[in-house]
Amino acid sequence: MVPVPLAPPARAAALLAAGSLLLTGCGGAEATDAKAAVTLSNCGHEVRVAAAPRHAVSLNQGTTEILLSLGLADRLAGTATWTDPVMKGLEKADAEVPRIADNTPSFERVLDAEPDFVAASFVSTLGKGGVATREQFEKLGVPTYVSPSDCAGKDNSGGGDGARDKALGIDTVYGEVCDLATVFGVKGRGDALVSSLRQRMKKATAGIDASDVTLLYWFANSESPYMAGCCGAPGIITRALGAKNVFDDTHEEWPQVNWETVADRDPDVLVIGDLTRKSQTAESAAKKIAFLESNPVTRNMDAVRHKRYVLLSGQAMNPTIRTVEGVEQVAAGLRRSGLVK
């Protein structure tokens, strides 16, 4: 989602008076009228929220952490689908919110929470085979929202995790922050959060040049591993540091690659997902590293022999506000390795 210039004051006032505001940026001052309706375009859907939600459900950790970062724990009726411990600093807020399920909940379980708004990080969560379709919720009068990073420039119609025809940018993640801040009537908090994230990105990348460094991102699964393609959240990290992803020749979000191909590309550094969920093999970083160092195909890779590993949460490897954390941690790991100054 690319931010657009704000409407002139007179036009903005007219839109608000009409009860809706189409917007893709935070827009500045804190909203004061919780009863004002908001309308926005989201992943091919028009989302209309009659008043700021008071009893929302977040179906993925990425959207949950945005809402918690915006100070909205008291507006959440439940969360679901966690890959990692909650982001540092949000533990107390998270503890206040009921966890509907660690993994994907049933439609009925979500409805039991009586939501007035449902948010998700992935099209698949609010699609066929997921919790329920957006239409199912909307027929019940419950507006839904999907992270724009999962549909901007991305084709989710095929199998797997989709493919991108253009590289995702971090501004799309910032746009999600702004959207949710607007829906909940806390635009000032959204501005502050985006400003903080921008400053962190600037600090993490200052003076770093990793143009001679090759990276590989391994999310999960040891039998048929999911490695990052060119253009999702790992692409944001890679481009921010000026490095090269050894699988940047594929536009699939998370292609499954055989280990012989991985060894042949022999990256300088392995960026490894450290997940706490238990839905795939080799979820934790410890299990991934044990596999790499014992498998005859991978144990002689340069990065394995020199133990050049950078550990990231699953959320940092997905398009979320923690992708900024991913930039910080990969930059720090490259400096520790001596590959960059």
mmCIF file of C-alpha atoms in Angstrom:
data_model
loop_
_atom_site.group_PDB
_atom_site.id
_atom_site.type_symbol
_atom_site.label_atom_id
_atom_site.label_comp_id
_atom_site.label_asym_id
_atom_site.label_seq_id
_atom_site.Cartn_x
_atom_site.Cartn_y
_atom_site.Cartn_z
ATOM 1 C CA MET A 1 0.000 0.000 0.000
ATOM 2 C CA VAL A 2 1.660 3.236 -1.129
ATOM 3 C CA PRO A 3 0.824 6.253 1.052
ATOM 4 C CA VAL A 4 -1.025 8.992 -0.823
ATOM 5 C CA PRO A 5 -1.196 12.718 -0.068
ATOM 6 C CA LEU A 6 -3.847 13.598 2.475
ATOM 7 C CA ALA A 7 -7.005 15.301 1.292
ATOM 8 C CA PRO A 8 -7.151 19.085 1.740
ATOM 9 C CA PRO A 9 -8.763 20.058 5.075
ATOM 10 C CA ALA A 10 -12.083 21.117 3.552
ATOM 11 C CA ARG A 11 -12.379 17.881 1.568
ATOM 12 C CA ALA A 12 -11.335 15.781 4.578
ATOM 13 C CA ALA A 13 -13.951 17.490 6.720
ATOM 14 C CA ALA A 14 -16.580 16.815 4.112
ATOM 15 C CA LEU A 15 -15.643 13.158 3.957
ATOM 16 C CA LEU A 16 -15.792 12.828 7.717
ATOM 17 C CA ALA A 17 -19.146 14.561 7.777
ATOM 18 C CA ALA A 18 -20.357 12.004 5.265
ATOM 19 C CA GLY A 19 -19.305 9.285 7.703
ATOM 20 C CA SER A 20 -16.420 7.703 5.784
ATOM 21 C CA LEU A 21 -12.773 8.314 5.035
ATOM 22 C CA LEU A 22 -10.800 6.432 2.403
ATOM 23 C CA LEU A 23 -7.246 6.497 3.554
ATOM 24 C CA THR A 24 -3.877 4.837 3.250
ATOM 25 C CA GLY A 25 -1.822 7.060 5.584
ATOM 26 C CA CYS A 26 -2.017 7.818 9.320
ATOM 27 C CA GLY A 27 -3.180 11.385 8.853
ATOM 28 C CA GLY A 28 -1.722 12.987 11.948
ATOM 29 C CA ALA A 29 -3.786 13.976 14.973
ATOM 30 C CA GLU A 30 -5.446 11.514 17.301
ATOM 31 C CA ALA A 31 -9.053 10.815 16.401
ATOM 32 C CA THR A 32 -11.480 12.031 19.054
ATOM 33 C CA ASP A 33 -14.802 10.767 17.713
ATOM 34 C CA ALA A 34 -14.936 7.010 18.302
ATOM 35 C CA LYS A 35 -18.352 6.939 16.636
ATOM 36 C CA ALA A 36 -17.108 8.259 13.276
ATOM 37 C CA ALA A 37 -17.269 5.679 10.502
ATOM 38 C CA VAL A 38 -14.176 4.732 8.545
ATOM 39 C CA THR A 39 -14.083 3.262 5.057
ATOM 40 C CA LEU A 40 -10.933 1.974 3.427
ATOM 41 C CA SER A 41 -9.924 -0.178 0.487
ATOM 42 C CA ASN A 42 -8.186 -3.362 1.556
ATOM 43 C CA CYS A 43 -7.004 -6.250 -0.623
ATOM 44 C CA GLY A 44 -9.844 -5.846 -3.096
ATOM 45 C CA HIS A 45 -12.495 -5.305 -0.412
ATOM 46 C CA GLU A 46 -14.132 -2.132 0.800
ATOM 47 C CA VAL A 47 -14.047 -2.208 4.582
ATOM 48 C CA ARG A 48 -16.532 -0.033 6.442
ATOM 49 C CA VAL A 49 -16.284 0.239 10.199
ATOM 50 C CA ALA A 50 -19.197 2.107 11.723
ATOM 51 C CA ALA A 51 -17.320 2.974 14.919
ATOM 52 C CA ALA A 52 -13.935 2.221 16.438
ATOM 53 C CA PRO A 53 -13.882 -1.496 17.390
ATOM 54 C CA ARG A 54 -14.211 -2.370 21.060
ATOM 55 C CA HIS A 55 -14.155 -6.178 20.829
ATOM 56 C CA ALA A 56 -11.796 -7.137 17.981
ATOM 57 C CA VAL A 57 -10.169 -10.482 17.224
ATOM 58 C CA SER A 58 -6.743 -10.780 15.598
ATOM 59 C CA LEU A 59 -6.167 -14.088 13.839
ATOM 60 C CA ASN A 60 -2.388 -13.836 13.267
ATOM 61 C CA GLN A 61 0.505 -12.765 15.423
ATOM 62 C CA GLY A 62 1.588 -10.033 13.005
ATOM 63 C CA THR A 63 -1.643 -8.056 13.249
ATOM 64 C CA THR A 64 -1.838 -8.769 16.974
ATOM 65 C CA GLU A 65 1.551 -7.197 17.628
ATOM 66 C CA ILE A 66 0.592 -4.072 15.691
ATOM 67 C CA LEU A 67 -2.591 -3.700 17.729
ATOM 68 C CA LEU A 68 -0.749 -4.293 20.999
ATOM 69 C CA SER A 69 1.936 -1.784 19.956
ATOM 70 C CA LEU A 70 -0.837 0.755 19.386
ATOM 71 C CA GLY A 71 -1.967 0.279 22.991
ATOM 72 C CA LEU A 72 -5.176 -1.530 22.066
ATOM 73 C CA ALA A 73 -5.077 -4.574 24.364
ATOM 74 C CA ASP A 74 -8.279 -3.421 26.026
ATOM 75 C CA ARG A 75 -10.025 -3.494 22.634
ATOM 76 C CA LEU A 76 -9.071 -7.097 21.835
ATOM 77 C CA ALA A 77 -11.423 -9.985 22.572
ATOM 78 C CA GLY A 78 -8.960 -12.629 21.408
ATOM 79 C CA THR A 79 -5.870 -13.583 19.431
ATOM 80 C CA ALA A 80 -4.739 -16.698 17.558
ATOM 81 C CA THR A 81 -2.037 -18.322 15.401
ATOM 82 C CA TRP A 82 1.307 -17.698 17.095
ATOM 83 C CA THR A 83 4.720 -18.752 15.756
ATOM 84 C CA ASP A 84 6.869 -17.023 18.399
ATOM 85 C CA PRO A 85 6.783 -15.494 21.867
ATOM 86 C CA VAL A 86 5.198 -12.062 21.787
ATOM 87 C CA MET A 87 7.471 -9.148 20.863
ATOM 88 C CA LYS A 88 9.586 -7.835 23.735
ATOM 89 C CA GLY A 89 7.872 -5.039 25.617
ATOM 90 C CA LEU A 90 4.386 -6.345 24.840
ATOM 91 C CA GLU A 91 4.293 -9.228 27.315
ATOM 92 C CA LYS A 92 2.071 -7.457 29.859
ATOM 93 C CA ALA A 93 -0.372 -6.218 27.230
ATOM 94 C CA ASP A 94 -0.540 -9.654 25.598
ATOM 95 C CA ALA A 95 -1.286 -11.315 28.940
ATOM 96 C CA GLU A 96 -4.457 -9.204 29.185
ATOM 97 C CA VAL A 97 -5.928 -10.630 25.985
ATOM 98 C CA PRO A 98 -7.570 -14.083 25.737
ATOM 99 C CA ARG A 99 -5.743 -16.452 23.383
ATOM 100 C CA ILE A 100 -8.401 -18.227 21.335
ATOM 101 C CA ALA A 101 -5.893 -20.704 19.887
ATOM 102 C CA ASP A 102 -2.146 -21.076 19.473
ATOM 103 C CA ASN A 103 -2.778 -22.175 15.897
ATOM 104 C CA THR A 104 -5.721 -21.643 13.531
ATOM 105 C CA PRO A 105 -9.029 -21.466 15.408
ATOM 106 C CA SER A 106 -12.395 -22.628 14.146
ATOM 107 C CA PHE A 107 -14.924 -20.151 12.810
ATOM 108 C CA GLU A 108 -17.215 -21.029 15.693
ATOM 109 C CA ARG A 109 -14.514 -20.350 18.281
ATOM 110 C CA VAL A 110 -13.915 -16.900 16.820
ATOM 111 C CA LEU A 111 -17.625 -16.119 16.803
ATOM 112 C CA ASP A 112 -17.801 -17.170 20.456
ATOM 113 C CA ALA A 113 -15.621 -14.140 21.191
ATOM 114 C CA GLU A 114 -18.363 -11.909 19.700
ATOM 115 C CA PRO A 115 -15.982 -9.818 17.576
ATOM 116 C CA ASP A 116 -16.918 -6.458 16.113
ATOM 117 C CA PHE A 117 -13.828 -6.497 13.852
ATOM 118 C CA VAL A 118 -11.508 -9.276 12.631
ATOM 119 C CA ALA A 119 -7.943 -8.743 11.400
ATOM 120 C CA ALA A 120 -5.513 -11.213 9.848
ATOM 121 C CA SER A 121 -2.001 -11.145 8.392
ATOM 122 C CA PHE A 122 -2.652 -13.526 5.507
ATOM 123 C CA VAL A 123 -5.201 -13.862 2.728
ATOM 124 C CA SER A 124 -5.259 -17.607 3.442
ATOM 125 C CA THR A 125 -6.414 -17.016 7.030
ATOM 126 C CA LEU A 126 -9.544 -15.267 5.786
ATOM 127 C CA GLY A 127 -10.084 -17.459 2.749
ATOM 128 C CA LYS A 128 -11.172 -20.943 1.784
ATOM 129 C CA GLY A 129 -9.383 -23.457 3.966
ATOM 130 C CA GLY A 130 -8.682 -20.828 6.617
ATOM 131 C CA VAL A 131 -10.743 -19.719 9.588
ATOM 132 C CA ALA A 132 -13.552 -18.505 7.307
ATOM 133 C CA THR A 133 -13.926 -16.269 4.283
ATOM 134 C CA ARG A 134 -14.245 -12.536 4.631
ATOM 135 C CA GLU A 135 -17.730 -12.810 3.162
ATOM 136 C CA GLN A 136 -18.801 -15.182 5.945
ATOM 137 C CA PHE A 137 -17.822 -12.660 8.590
ATOM 138 C CA GLU A 138 -19.247 -9.718 6.680
ATOM 139 C CA LYS A 139 -22.635 -11.453 6.269
ATOM 140 C CA LEU A 140 -22.767 -11.422 10.060
ATOM 141 C CA GLY A 141 -21.978 -7.715 10.130
ATOM 142 C CA VAL A 142 -18.350 -8.180 11.190
ATOM 143 C CA PRO A 143 -15.882 -6.118 9.101
ATOM 144 C CA THR A 144 -12.564 -7.778 8.258
ATOM 145 C CA TYR A 145 -9.066 -6.589 7.401
ATOM 146 C CA VAL A 146 -6.073 -8.391 5.852
ATOM 147 C CA SER A 147 -2.488 -7.139 5.950
ATOM 148 C CA PRO A 148 -1.926 -5.356 2.615
ATOM 149 C CA SER A 149 1.584 -6.818 2.495
ATOM 150 C CA ASP A 150 0.020 -10.201 1.675
ATOM 151 C CA CYS A 151 -1.805 -8.925 -1.396
ATOM 152 C CA ALA A 152 0.138 -5.913 -2.733
ATOM 153 C CA GLY A 153 1.903 -7.158 -5.874
ATOM 154 C CA LYS A 154 1.250 -10.755 -4.823
ATOM 155 C CA ASP A 155 -0.647 -13.632 -6.427
ATOM 156 C CA ASN A 156 -2.152 -15.978 -3.854
ATOM 157 C CA SER A 157 -4.232 -17.984 -6.314
ATOM 158 C CA GLY A 158 -1.746 -20.837 -6.779
ATOM 159 C CA GLY A 159 -0.407 -23.356 -4.311
ATOM 160 C CA GLY A 160 2.105 -22.709 -1.573
ATOM 161 C CA ASP A 161 2.608 -19.264 -0.082
ATOM 162 C CA GLY A 162 1.996 -17.260 -3.235
ATOM 163 C CA ALA A 163 4.318 -15.390 -5.568
ATOM 164 C CA ARG A 164 5.145 -11.719 -6.045
ATOM 165 C CA ASP A 165 5.445 -9.893 -9.335
ATOM 166 C CA LYS A 166 7.214 -7.011 -7.602
ATOM 167 C CA ALA A 167 9.275 -6.620 -4.485
ATOM 168 C CA LEU A 168 7.497 -5.759 -1.253
ATOM 169 C CA GLY A 169 8.557 -2.525 0.431
ATOM 170 C CA ILE A 170 8.546 -1.695 4.132
ATOM 171 C CA ASP A 171 6.180 1.220 3.433
ATOM 172 C CA THR A 172 3.409 -1.332 2.890
ATOM 173 C CA VAL A 173 3.914 -2.530 6.471
ATOM 174 C CA TYR A 174 3.814 1.072 7.667
ATOM 175 C CA GLY A 175 0.579 1.465 5.705
ATOM 176 C CA GLU A 176 -0.955 -1.381 7.682
ATOM 177 C CA VAL A 177 -0.054 0.360 10.925
ATOM 178 C CA CYS A 178 -1.746 3.499 9.660
ATOM 179 C CA ASP A 179 -4.845 1.616 8.502
ATOM 180 C CA LEU A 180 -5.346 -0.096 11.843
ATOM 181 C CA ALA A 181 -4.607 3.077 13.799
ATOM 182 C CA THR A 182 -7.266 4.852 11.754
ATOM 183 C CA VAL A 183 -9.852 2.090 12.163
ATOM 184 C CA PHE A 184 -9.377 2.160 15.945
ATOM 185 C CA GLY A 185 -9.333 5.963 16.146
ATOM 186 C CA VAL A 186 -5.730 6.257 17.352
ATOM 187 C CA LYS A 187 -4.022 7.888 14.384
ATOM 188 C CA GLY A 188 -1.561 9.777 16.563
ATOM 189 C CA ARG A 189 -0.287 6.502 18.015
ATOM 190 C CA GLY A 190 0.067 5.142 14.481
ATOM 191 C CA ASP A 191 2.179 8.119 13.465
ATOM 192 C CA ALA A 192 4.396 7.645 16.514
ATOM 193 C CA LEU A 193 4.866 3.921 15.855
ATOM 194 C CA VAL A 194 5.740 4.435 12.184
ATOM 195 C CA SER A 195 8.172 7.219 13.097
ATOM 196 C CA SER A 196 9.886 4.921 15.598
ATOM 197 C CA LEU A 197 10.155 2.104 13.049
ATOM 198 C CA ARG A 198 11.617 4.448 10.430
ATOM 199 C CA GLN A 199 14.241 5.686 12.890
ATOM 200 C CA ARG A 200 15.204 2.126 13.791
ATOM 201 C CA MET A 201 15.600 1.210 10.108
ATOM 202 C CA LYS A 202 17.785 4.239 9.521
ATOM 203 C CA LYS A 203 19.984 3.453 12.510
ATOM 204 C CA ALA A 204 20.321 -0.254 11.653
ATOM 205 C CA THR A 205 21.462 0.398 8.088
ATOM 206 C CA ALA A 206 23.678 3.428 8.691
ATOM 207 C CA GLY A 207 27.107 2.895 7.155
ATOM 208 C CA ILE A 208 26.592 -0.785 6.315
ATOM 209 C CA ASP A 209 27.552 -2.188 2.912
ATOM 210 C CA ALA A 210 26.898 -5.897 2.493
ATOM 211 C CA SER A 211 27.111 -5.883 -1.305
ATOM 212 C CA ASP A 212 29.661 -8.711 -1.235
ATOM 213 C CA VAL A 213 27.623 -10.894 1.123
ATOM 214 C CA THR A 214 25.209 -13.663 0.110
ATOM 215 C CA LEU A 215 22.361 -14.737 2.385
ATOM 216 C CA LEU A 216 19.925 -17.614 2.611
ATOM 217 C CA TYR A 217 16.719 -17.503 4.686
ATOM 218 C CA TRP A 218 15.390 -20.810 6.045
ATOM 219 C CA PHE A 219 11.956 -20.577 7.657
ATOM 220 C CA ALA A 220 11.024 -24.179 8.464
ATOM 221 C CA ASN A 221 11.002 -27.881 7.538
ATOM 222 C CA SER A 222 14.092 -30.053 7.217
ATOM 223 C CA GLU A 223 12.804 -32.613 4.688
ATOM 224 C CA SER A 224 11.717 -30.072 2.082
ATOM 225 C CA PRO A 225 12.841 -26.729 3.467
ATOM 226 C CA TYR A 226 11.060 -23.445 2.912
ATOM 227 C CA MET A 227 13.608 -20.886 1.703
ATOM 228 C CA ALA A 228 12.845 -17.239 1.009
ATOM 229 C CA GLY A 229 12.427 -16.056 -2.553
ATOM 230 C CA CYS A 230 13.327 -12.616 -3.754
ATOM 231 C CA CYS A 231 10.527 -10.391 -2.825
ATOM 232 C CA GLY A 232 8.849 -10.840 0.549
ATOM 233 C CA ALA A 233 9.983 -9.690 3.994
ATOM 234 C CA PRO A 234 13.472 -11.244 3.617
ATOM 235 C CA GLY A 235 13.790 -9.168 0.453
ATOM 236 C CA ILE A 236 13.177 -6.024 2.514
ATOM 237 C CA ILE A 237 15.979 -7.057 4.869
ATOM 238 C CA THR A 238 18.353 -8.012 2.052
ATOM 239 C CA ARG A 239 17.840 -4.804 0.069
ATOM 240 C CA ALA A 240 18.109 -2.614 3.166
ATOM 241 C CA LEU A 241 21.601 -4.023 3.797
ATOM 242 C CA GLY A 242 22.689 -4.149 0.155
ATOM 243 C CA ALA A 243 23.261 -7.920 0.311
ATOM 244 C CA LYS A 244 22.183 -10.693 -2.088
ATOM 245 C CA ASN A 245 19.736 -13.524 -1.452
ATOM 246 C CA VAL A 246 20.994 -16.705 -3.161
ATOM 247 C CA PHE A 247 17.400 -17.496 -4.144
ATOM 248 C CA ASP A 248 16.508 -14.074 -5.477
ATOM 249 C CA ASP A 249 15.900 -15.700 -8.863
ATOM 250 C CA THR A 250 12.514 -16.985 -7.678
ATOM 251 C CA HIS A 251 9.428 -14.852 -7.070
ATOM 252 C CA GLU A 252 7.732 -17.513 -4.965
ATOM 253 C CA GLU A 253 7.325 -16.287 -1.406
ATOM 254 C CA TRP A 254 8.683 -19.450 0.258
ATOM 255 C CA PRO A 255 9.722 -22.039 -2.354
ATOM 256 C CA GLN A 256 10.591 -25.493 -1.117
ATOM 257 C CA VAL A 257 14.152 -26.249 -2.219
ATOM 258 C CA ASN A 258 16.187 -29.467 -2.034
ATOM 259 C CA TRP A 259 19.357 -29.489 0.025
ATOM 260 C CA GLU A 260 21.607 -30.247 -2.950
ATOM 261 C CA THR A 261 20.547 -26.936 -4.524
ATOM 262 C CA VAL A 262 21.084 -25.129 -1.228
ATOM 263 C CA ALA A 263 24.601 -26.559 -0.874
ATOM 264 C CA ASP A 264 25.403 -25.694 -4.468
ATOM 265 C CA ARG A 265 24.551 -22.025 -3.881
ATOM 266 C CA ASP A 266 26.667 -22.030 -0.693
ATOM 267 C CA PRO A 267 25.658 -18.694 0.909
ATOM 268 C CA ASP A 268 27.986 -16.743 3.172
ATOM 269 C CA VAL A 269 25.413 -16.482 5.965
ATOM 270 C CA LEU A 270 22.383 -18.567 6.938
ATOM 271 C CA VAL A 271 19.453 -16.598 8.374
ATOM 272 C CA ILE A 272 17.499 -19.149 10.372
ATOM 273 C CA GLY A 273 13.951 -19.004 11.645
ATOM 274 C CA ASP A 274 13.722 -19.704 15.377
ATOM 275 C CA LEU A 275 10.072 -20.697 15.786
ATOM 276 C CA THR A 276 8.264 -22.032 18.832
ATOM 277 C CA ARG A 277 5.280 -23.523 16.981
ATOM 278 C CA LYS A 278 5.227 -27.275 16.286
ATOM 279 C CA SER A 279 3.572 -27.660 12.874
ATOM 280 C CA GLN A 280 6.688 -28.425 10.770
ATOM 281 C CA THR A 281 9.952 -30.309 11.302
ATOM 282 C CA ALA A 282 12.987 -28.371 12.555
ATOM 283 C CA GLU A 283 11.001 -25.393 13.819
ATOM 284 C CA SER A 284 13.534 -24.131 16.374
ATOM 285 C CA ALA A 285 16.906 -22.720 15.421
ATOM 286 C CA ALA A 286 18.619 -25.353 17.561
ATOM 287 C CA LYS A 287 17.043 -28.168 15.549
ATOM 288 C CA LYS A 288 17.865 -26.444 12.268
ATOM 289 C CA ILE A 289 21.505 -26.003 13.201
ATOM 290 C CA ALA A 290 21.766 -29.596 14.436
ATOM 291 C CA PHE A 291 20.421 -30.745 11.069
ATOM 292 C CA LEU A 292 22.800 -28.529 9.075
ATOM 293 C CA GLU A 293 25.846 -29.698 11.011
ATOM 294 C CA SER A 294 25.023 -33.400 10.757
ATOM 295 C CA ASN A 295 23.599 -33.703 7.257
ATOM 296 C CA PRO A 296 26.291 -34.833 4.783
ATOM 297 C CA VAL A 297 24.912 -32.530 2.078
ATOM 298 C CA THR A 298 25.007 -29.358 4.212
ATOM 299 C CA ARG A 299 27.733 -29.815 6.813
ATOM 300 C CA ASN A 300 30.511 -28.715 4.463
ATOM 301 C CA MET A 301 28.797 -25.505 3.402
ATOM 302 C CA ASP A 302 30.962 -22.474 4.129
ATOM 303 C CA ALA A 303 28.405 -20.855 6.450
ATOM 304 C CA VAL A 304 27.952 -24.107 8.385
ATOM 305 C CA ARG A 305 31.679 -24.775 8.791
ATOM 306 C CA HIS A 306 32.186 -21.221 10.085
ATOM 307 C CA LYS A 307 28.918 -21.212 12.069
ATOM 308 C CA ARG A 308 27.757 -18.027 10.389
ATOM 309 C CA TYR A 309 24.159 -18.119 11.596
ATOM 310 C CA VAL A 310 21.725 -15.286 12.301
ATOM 311 C CA LEU A 311 18.621 -16.312 14.233
ATOM 312 C CA LEU A 312 15.321 -14.543 13.572
ATOM 313 C CA SER A 313 11.797 -14.977 14.860
ATOM 314 C CA GLY A 314 9.233 -16.182 12.382
ATOM 315 C CA GLN A 315 7.540 -12.802 12.648
ATOM 316 C CA ALA A 316 10.708 -11.008 11.529
ATOM 317 C CA MET A 317 10.733 -13.205 8.411
ATOM 318 C CA ASN A 318 7.116 -12.346 7.603
ATOM 319 C CA PRO A 319 6.005 -8.870 6.512
ATOM 320 C CA THR A 320 5.304 -7.370 9.945
ATOM 321 C CA ILE A 321 6.586 -4.564 12.116
ATOM 322 C CA ARG A 322 9.178 -7.106 13.298
ATOM 323 C CA THR A 323 10.751 -7.118 9.844
ATOM 324 C CA VAL A 324 12.488 -3.985 11.155
ATOM 325 C CA GLU A 325 13.791 -6.161 13.990
ATOM 326 C CA GLY A 326 15.019 -8.541 11.278
ATOM 327 C CA VAL A 327 17.018 -5.761 9.606
ATOM 328 C CA GLU A 328 18.581 -4.877 12.963
ATOM 329 C CA GLN A 329 19.480 -8.466 13.811
ATOM 330 C CA VAL A 330 20.877 -9.419 10.400
ATOM 331 C CA ALA A 331 22.949 -6.219 10.331
ATOM 332 C CA ALA A 332 24.304 -7.044 13.789
ATOM 333 C CA GLY A 333 25.028 -10.632 12.739
ATOM 334 C CA LEU A 334 26.949 -9.535 9.659
ATOM 335 C CA ARG A 335 29.047 -7.211 11.770
ATOM 336 C CA ARG A 336 29.751 -9.979 14.296
ATOM 337 C CA SER A 337 30.850 -12.279 11.489
ATOM 338 C CA GLY A 338 33.362 -9.713 10.262
ATOM 339 C CA LEU A 339 31.821 -9.722 6.778
ATOM 340 C CA VAL A 340 30.901 -6.034 7.104
ATOM 341 C CA LYS A 341 32.131 -3.204 9.277
#
